[in-house]
PDB file of C-alpha atoms in Angstrom:
ATOM      1  CA  MET A  29      -6.514  25.184 -20.544  1.00  0.00           C
ATOM      2  CA  ILE A  30      -8.738  22.324 -19.436  1.00  0.00           C
ATOM      3  CA  ILE A  31     -12.202  23.115 -18.111  1.00  0.00           C
ATOM      4  CA  GLU A  32     -13.950  20.311 -16.286  1.00  0.00           C
ATOM      5  CA  LYS A  33     -17.672  20.292 -15.575  1.00  0.00           C
ATOM      6  CA  THR A  34     -18.611  18.605 -12.350  1.00  0.00           C
ATOM      7  CA  ASP A  35     -21.960  17.407 -11.093  1.00  0.00           C
ATOM      8  CA  ARG A  36     -21.377  19.127  -7.779  1.00  0.00           C
ATOM      9  CA  TRP A  37     -23.665  21.914  -6.701  1.00  0.00           C
ATOM     10  CA  ILE A  38     -22.448  24.736  -4.456  1.00  0.00           C
ATOM     11  CA  PRO A  39     -25.168  26.367  -2.357  1.00  0.00           C
ATOM     12  CA  SER A  40     -25.408  30.144  -2.759  1.00  0.00           C
ATOM     13  CA  THR A  41     -24.961  30.619   1.003  1.00  0.00           C
ATOM     14  CA  ALA A  42     -21.777  28.524   1.228  1.00  0.00           C
ATOM     15  CA  PRO A  43     -18.507  30.379   1.844  1.00  0.00           C
ATOM     16  CA  VAL A  44     -16.381  30.002  -1.296  1.00  0.00           C
ATOM     17  CA  THR A  45     -12.650  30.572  -1.728  1.00  0.00           C
ATOM     18  CA  ILE A  46     -11.190  30.957  -5.213  1.00  0.00           C
ATOM     19  CA  THR A  47      -7.418  30.728  -5.546  1.00  0.00           C
ATOM     20  CA  GLU A  48      -5.827  31.732  -8.841  1.00  0.00           C
ATOM     21  CA  MET A  49      -2.405  30.195  -9.450  1.00  0.00           C
ATOM     22  CA  GLY A  50      -1.196  31.024 -12.931  1.00  0.00           C
ATOM     23  CA  GLU A  51      -3.333  28.919 -15.243  1.00  0.00           C
ATOM     24  CA  ILE A  52      -4.937  26.950 -12.406  1.00  0.00           C
ATOM     25  CA  HIS A  53      -8.059  28.174 -10.612  1.00  0.00           C
ATOM     26  CA  GLU A  54      -8.994  26.292  -7.461  1.00  0.00           C
ATOM     27  CA  VAL A  55     -12.504  26.608  -6.025  1.00  0.00           C
ATOM     28  CA  GLN A  56     -13.053  25.505  -2.431  1.00  0.00           C
ATOM     29  CA  TYR A  57     -16.205  25.671  -0.392  1.00  0.00           C
ATOM     30  CA  ILE A  58     -17.270  24.474   3.016  1.00  0.00           C
ATOM     31  CA  ALA A  59     -20.465  22.433   3.093  1.00  0.00           C
ATOM     32  CA  LYS A  60     -20.866  22.777   6.857  1.00  0.00           C
ATOM     33  CA  GLU A  61     -19.352  25.333   9.206  1.00  0.00           C
ATOM     34  CA  ASN A  62     -18.776  24.895  12.903  1.00  0.00           C
ATOM     35  CA  HIS A  63     -20.016  28.115  14.506  1.00  0.00           C
ATOM     36  CA  ASP A  64     -20.018  26.715  18.038  1.00  0.00           C
ATOM     37  CA  PRO A  65     -16.742  24.913  18.873  1.00  0.00           C
ATOM     38  CA  PHE A  66     -16.866  21.886  21.158  1.00  0.00           C
ATOM     39  CA  ILE A  67     -13.799  22.932  23.133  1.00  0.00           C
ATOM     40  CA  ARG A  68     -12.643  26.113  24.838  1.00  0.00           C
ATOM     41  CA  LYS A  69      -8.970  26.772  25.449  1.00  0.00           C
ATOM     42  CA  ILE A  70      -8.113  27.389  29.106  1.00  0.00           C
ATOM     43  CA  SER A  71      -4.338  27.642  28.859  1.00  0.00           C
ATOM     44  CA  LYS A  72      -1.640  26.631  26.420  1.00  0.00           C
ATOM     45  CA  ASP A  73      -1.714  23.114  27.875  1.00  0.00           C
ATOM     46  CA  GLN A  74      -5.400  22.534  28.722  1.00  0.00           C
ATOM     47  CA  TYR A  75      -8.878  22.881  27.255  1.00  0.00           C
ATOM     48  CA  ILE A  76     -12.411  22.193  28.440  1.00  0.00           C
ATOM     49  CA  ASN A  77     -14.793  19.947  26.536  1.00  0.00           C
ATOM     50  CA  ARG A  78     -17.996  22.015  26.398  1.00  0.00           C
ATOM     51  CA  LYS A  79     -20.261  18.978  25.948  1.00  0.00           C
ATOM     52  CA  THR A  80     -19.012  16.989  28.935  1.00  0.00           C
ATOM     53  CA  GLY A  81     -17.357  19.698  31.059  1.00  0.00           C
ATOM     54  CA  GLU A  82     -14.195  17.590  31.207  1.00  0.00           C
ATOM     55  CA  ILE A  83     -10.812  19.346  31.398  1.00  0.00           C
ATOM     56  CA  CYS A  84      -8.317  17.738  29.020  1.00  0.00           C
ATOM     57  CA  ASP A  85      -4.677  18.240  28.071  1.00  0.00           C
ATOM     58  CA  PHE A  86      -3.542  19.261  24.600  1.00  0.00           C
ATOM     59  CA  ASN A  87      -1.243  16.831  22.803  1.00  0.00           C
ATOM     60  CA  HIS A  88       1.827  18.904  21.932  1.00  0.00           C
ATOM     61  CA  SER A  89       4.066  17.672  19.145  1.00  0.00           C
ATOM     62  CA  GLU A  90       7.829  17.727  19.586  1.00  0.00           C
ATOM     63  CA  ASN A  91       8.527  18.598  15.954  1.00  0.00           C
ATOM     64  CA  ARG A  92       6.571  19.633  12.877  1.00  0.00           C
ATOM     65  CA  GLY A  93       6.798  16.119  11.441  1.00  0.00           C
ATOM     66  CA  GLU A  94       4.483  14.835  14.163  1.00  0.00           C
ATOM     67  CA  ASN A  95       1.774  17.395  13.395  1.00  0.00           C
ATOM     68  CA  LEU A  96       0.125  16.156  10.197  1.00  0.00           C
ATOM     69  CA  ASN A  97      -2.214  19.136   9.880  1.00  0.00           C
ATOM     70  CA  SER A  98       0.731  21.544   9.981  1.00  0.00           C
ATOM     71  CA  LEU A  99       2.519  19.517   7.299  1.00  0.00           C
ATOM     72  CA  ARG A 100      -0.625  19.436   5.159  1.00  0.00           C
ATOM     73  CA  GLN A 101      -0.912  23.242   5.359  1.00  0.00           C
ATOM     74  CA  THR A 102       2.783  23.662   4.517  1.00  0.00           C
ATOM     75  CA  PHE A 103       2.500  21.412   1.456  1.00  0.00           C
ATOM     76  CA  LYS A 104      -0.616  23.272   0.337  1.00  0.00           C
ATOM     77  CA  LYS A 105       1.222  26.614   0.502  1.00  0.00           C
ATOM     78  CA  LEU A 106       4.178  25.099  -1.359  1.00  0.00           C
ATOM     79  CA  ARG A 107       1.836  23.695  -4.026  1.00  0.00           C
ATOM     80  CA  TYR A 108       0.285  27.159  -4.428  1.00  0.00           C
ATOM     81  CA  LEU A 109       3.740  28.715  -4.909  1.00  0.00           C
ATOM     82  CA  ILE A 110       4.750  26.106  -7.476  1.00  0.00           C
ATOM     83  CA  ASN A 111       1.464  26.374  -9.392  1.00  0.00           C
ATOM     84  CA  ASN A 112       1.651  30.167  -9.376  1.00  0.00           C
ATOM     85  CA  ASN A 113       5.206  30.348 -10.709  1.00  0.00           C
ATOM     86  CA  PHE A 114       5.334  27.451 -13.170  1.00  0.00           C
ATOM     87  CA  SER A 115       2.966  26.501 -15.966  1.00  0.00           C
ATOM     88  CA  GLY A 116       4.839  23.580 -17.557  1.00  0.00           C
ATOM     89  CA  LYS A 117       6.271  25.337 -20.603  1.00  0.00           C
ATOM     90  CA  ARG A 118       9.366  23.919 -22.291  1.00  0.00           C
ATOM     91  CA  ASN A 119      11.584  26.812 -21.210  1.00  0.00           C
ATOM     92  CA  GLU A 120      10.788  26.341 -17.500  1.00  0.00           C
ATOM     93  CA  LEU A 121      13.024  24.348 -15.208  1.00  0.00           C
ATOM     94  CA  TRP A 122      12.302  23.073 -11.705  1.00  0.00           C
ATOM     95  CA  ILE A 123      15.144  21.813  -9.545  1.00  0.00           C
ATOM     96  CA  THR A 124      14.947  20.484  -5.997  1.00  0.00           C
ATOM     97  CA  LEU A 125      18.206  20.473  -4.082  1.00  0.00           C
ATOM     98  CA  THR A 126      18.724  18.377  -0.975  1.00  0.00           C
ATOM     99  CA  TYR A 127      21.763  17.718   1.167  1.00  0.00           C
ATOM    100  CA  ALA A 128      23.090  14.174   1.484  1.00  0.00           C
ATOM    101  CA  LYS A 129      23.632  14.677   5.220  1.00  0.00           C
ATOM    102  CA  LYS A 130      21.398  16.595   7.596  1.00  0.00           C
ATOM    103  CA  ARG A 131      22.630  20.156   8.127  1.00  0.00           C
ATOM    104  CA  THR A 132      21.945  21.844  11.436  1.00  0.00           C
ATOM    105  CA  ARG A 133      23.976  25.051  11.067  1.00  0.00           C
ATOM    106  CA  SER A 134      22.700  27.780   8.775  1.00  0.00           C
ATOM    107  CA  GLU A 135      25.872  29.922   8.746  1.00  0.00           C
ATOM    108  CA  ASN A 136      26.947  29.429   5.151  1.00  0.00           C
ATOM    109  CA  ARG A 137      23.646  28.548   3.486  1.00  0.00           C
ATOM    110  CA  CYS A 138      23.593  31.710   1.379  1.00  0.00           C
ATOM    111  CA  GLN A 139      27.167  31.114   0.232  1.00  0.00           C
ATOM    112  CA  ARG A 140      26.400  27.445  -0.516  1.00  0.00           C
ATOM    113  CA  PHE A 141      23.290  28.431  -2.469  1.00  0.00           C
ATOM    114  CA  GLN A 142      25.294  30.942  -4.536  1.00  0.00           C
ATOM    115  CA  THR A 143      27.908  28.268  -5.289  1.00  0.00           C
ATOM    116  CA  ILE A 144      25.229  25.752  -6.331  1.00  0.00           C
ATOM    117  CA  HIS A 145      23.456  28.434  -8.383  1.00  0.00           C
ATOM    118  CA  ALA A 146      26.668  29.250 -10.252  1.00  0.00           C
ATOM    119  CA  ALA A 147      27.369  25.546 -10.906  1.00  0.00           C
ATOM    120  CA  VAL A 148      23.837  24.916 -12.217  1.00  0.00           C
ATOM    121  CA  ASP A 149      24.017  28.080 -14.340  1.00  0.00           C
ATOM    122  CA  LEU A 150      27.336  26.972 -15.843  1.00  0.00           C
ATOM    123  CA  PHE A 151      26.057  23.436 -16.511  1.00  0.00           C
ATOM    124  CA  LEU A 152      22.884  24.668 -18.194  1.00  0.00           C
ATOM    125  CA  SER A 153      24.670  27.274 -20.280  1.00  0.00           C
ATOM    126  CA  GLU A 154      27.116  24.649 -21.562  1.00  0.00           C
ATOM    127  CA  ASN A 155      24.625  21.810 -22.089  1.00  0.00           C
ATOM    128  CA  LEU A 156      21.144  23.205 -22.654  1.00  0.00           C
ATOM    129  CA  TRP A 157      21.020  26.887 -23.390  1.00  0.00           C
ATOM    130  CA  GLY A 158      24.174  27.441 -25.395  1.00  0.00           C
ATOM    131  CA  SER A 159      25.117  31.061 -24.766  1.00  0.00           C
ATOM    132  CA  GLN A 160      21.721  31.991 -23.299  1.00  0.00           C
ATOM    133  CA  ARG A 161      21.705  32.553 -19.513  1.00  0.00           C
ATOM    134  CA  ASN A 162      18.354  32.868 -17.779  1.00  0.00           C
ATOM    135  CA  LEU A 163      19.122  31.846 -14.200  1.00  0.00           C
TER     136      LEU A 163
END
């Protein structure tokens, strides 16, 4: 385990979040909190700017790829899952599977996953693990 000392100082009144992910401990704090938001939501499509009184429209994204904050949150959750379940030991294996063509139907995904799982299990048992099967 690596412990790093930083020169940063966290005020005792700052809200702190500690996330434990296996051997990784992440400490987050907010230096400044916004207790009085600048906008107030009127409807799903409009909000009012409380400083100017102007009524504005929300910018809706057509897909998740256009919303960078949503993607950032998704990647953070994925990073937490990976860090929590893997520590980098020699007996751990991480595989990412992607389709060559975009798939829109989800009918046979479970069956496809089971087929891929069996193929990977067979390959690893023949090439890496010998007779040992851990998948």
